[in-house]
Coordinates of C-alpha atoms in Angstrom, one line a residue:
M1 CA -36.7 -10.6 35.6
V2 CA -37.7 -14.2 35.7
D3 CA -39.3 -13.9 32.2
V4 CA -36.1 -12.5 30.9
E5 CA -34.0 -15.4 32.2
K6 CA -36.6 -17.9 30.9
G7 CA -36.4 -16.2 27.5
K8 CA -32.6 -16.5 27.5
K9 CA -32.8 -20.1 28.4
D10 CA -35.4 -20.8 25.8
N11 CA -33.3 -19.1 23.2
L12 CA -30.2 -21.2 24.2
I13 CA -32.2 -24.4 24.0
A14 CA -33.6 -23.5 20.6
T15 CA -30.0 -22.8 19.5
Y16 CA -28.7 -26.1 20.9
M17 CA -31.6 -28.0 19.2
H18 CA -30.9 -26.2 15.8
L19 CA -27.2 -27.0 16.1
T20 CA -27.6 -30.7 16.9
K21 CA -30.5 -31.4 14.6
E22 CA -29.5 -29.3 11.6
V23 CA -26.1 -27.8 11.6
L24 CA -23.9 -30.5 12.9
P25 CA -25.5 -33.4 10.9
S26 CA -25.3 -31.3 7.8
L27 CA -21.6 -30.6 8.4
A28 CA -21.0 -34.3 9.1
R29 CA -22.3 -35.3 5.7
T30 CA -19.8 -33.1 3.8
D31 CA -16.3 -34.0 2.6
Q32 CA -14.9 -31.4 5.0
T33 CA -15.3 -33.5 8.1
D34 CA -14.1 -36.9 9.2
W35 CA -16.5 -37.2 12.1
P36 CA -17.4 -40.5 13.8
V37 CA -21.1 -39.6 13.9
S38 CA -23.6 -37.9 11.7
E39 CA -27.0 -38.4 13.3
D40 CA -28.7 -35.7 15.4
H41 CA -29.2 -38.0 18.4
C42 CA -25.5 -38.9 18.4
F43 CA -24.5 -35.3 18.6
Q44 CA -27.1 -34.7 21.4
R45 CA -25.6 -37.7 23.3
I46 CA -22.1 -36.5 23.0
V47 CA -22.9 -32.9 23.9
L48 CA -25.2 -33.8 26.8
D49 CA -22.8 -36.3 28.3
H50 CA -20.1 -33.6 28.3
V51 CA -22.5 -31.0 29.8
C52 CA -23.2 -33.5 32.6
G53 CA -19.7 -35.0 33.0
G54 CA -21.1 -38.5 32.4
V55 CA -24.1 -40.3 31.0
W56 CA -26.7 -37.5 30.7
Y57 CA -29.8 -39.5 31.6
E58 CA -28.2 -40.3 35.0
H59 CA -28.3 -36.5 35.7
L60 CA -31.2 -35.1 33.7
G61 CA -34.9 -36.0 33.2
R62 CA -36.3 -36.8 29.8
P63 CA -36.5 -35.1 27.5
A64 CA -33.1 -33.6 28.4
Y65 CA -33.6 -30.2 26.7
K66 CA -36.6 -29.5 29.0
H67 CA -34.5 -30.2 32.1
L68 CA -31.3 -28.2 31.3
T69 CA -30.4 -25.3 33.6
N70 CA -29.5 -22.0 32.0
K71 CA -25.8 -22.8 32.7
Q72 CA -26.1 -26.3 31.1
A73 CA -27.8 -24.8 28.1
Q74 CA -25.0 -22.3 27.7
L75 CA -22.4 -25.0 27.9
A76 CA -24.3 -27.2 25.4
V77 CA -24.3 -24.3 22.9
K78 CA -20.7 -23.6 23.5
I79 CA -19.7 -27.3 22.9
C80 CA -21.7 -27.4 19.7
Q81 CA -20.1 -24.2 18.5
D82 CA -16.7 -25.5 19.4
I83 CA -17.3 -28.6 17.4
T84 CA -18.6 -26.6 14.4
D85 CA -15.6 -24.2 14.5
G86 CA -13.1 -27.0 14.9
R87 CA -12.0 -26.0 18.4
A88 CA -13.3 -29.3 19.9
D89 CA -12.2 -32.7 18.8
L90 CA -15.4 -34.6 18.1
K91 CA -13.7 -37.9 17.9
R92 CA -12.3 -37.4 21.4
L93 CA -15.6 -36.1 22.7
N94 CA -17.4 -39.2 21.3
Q95 CA -14.8 -41.6 22.6
Q96 CA -15.1 -40.1 26.1
S97 CA -18.9 -40.4 25.9
L98 CA -18.6 -44.0 25.0
V99 CA -16.1 -44.6 27.9
W100 CA -18.7 -43.2 30.3
R101 CA -21.2 -45.6 28.9
G102 CA -18.9 -48.6 29.2
K103 CA -18.8 -49.1 25.4
Q104 CA -15.1 -48.2 25.0
R105 CA -11.9 -48.4 27.0
A106 CA -10.6 -45.3 28.7
L107 CA -8.7 -42.8 26.7
S108 CA -4.9 -43.0 26.9
Q109 CA -3.2 -39.8 28.0

């Protein structure tokens, strides 16, 4: 049973890495999106900060993908898919990530 869970987690992490390293940067470089970021590490920062509810490296060891729990990996994939499908506002997610990092003022409600 442990091997099955590890396999699921490994698959989720591979999906997360593919989405943040390939899919999202590729979409960001099209005329179809008006996203504030386009680099893979920026997508990873935004997604991981939202998975952790704050600055990811205050909650996870490095490299982050090796320290994700199964639940965190599932959430990371869901956030990526929500961004890809337009269900999540990447500008807002990025802004909140920057607020957590002290690089931007808090979001107005």
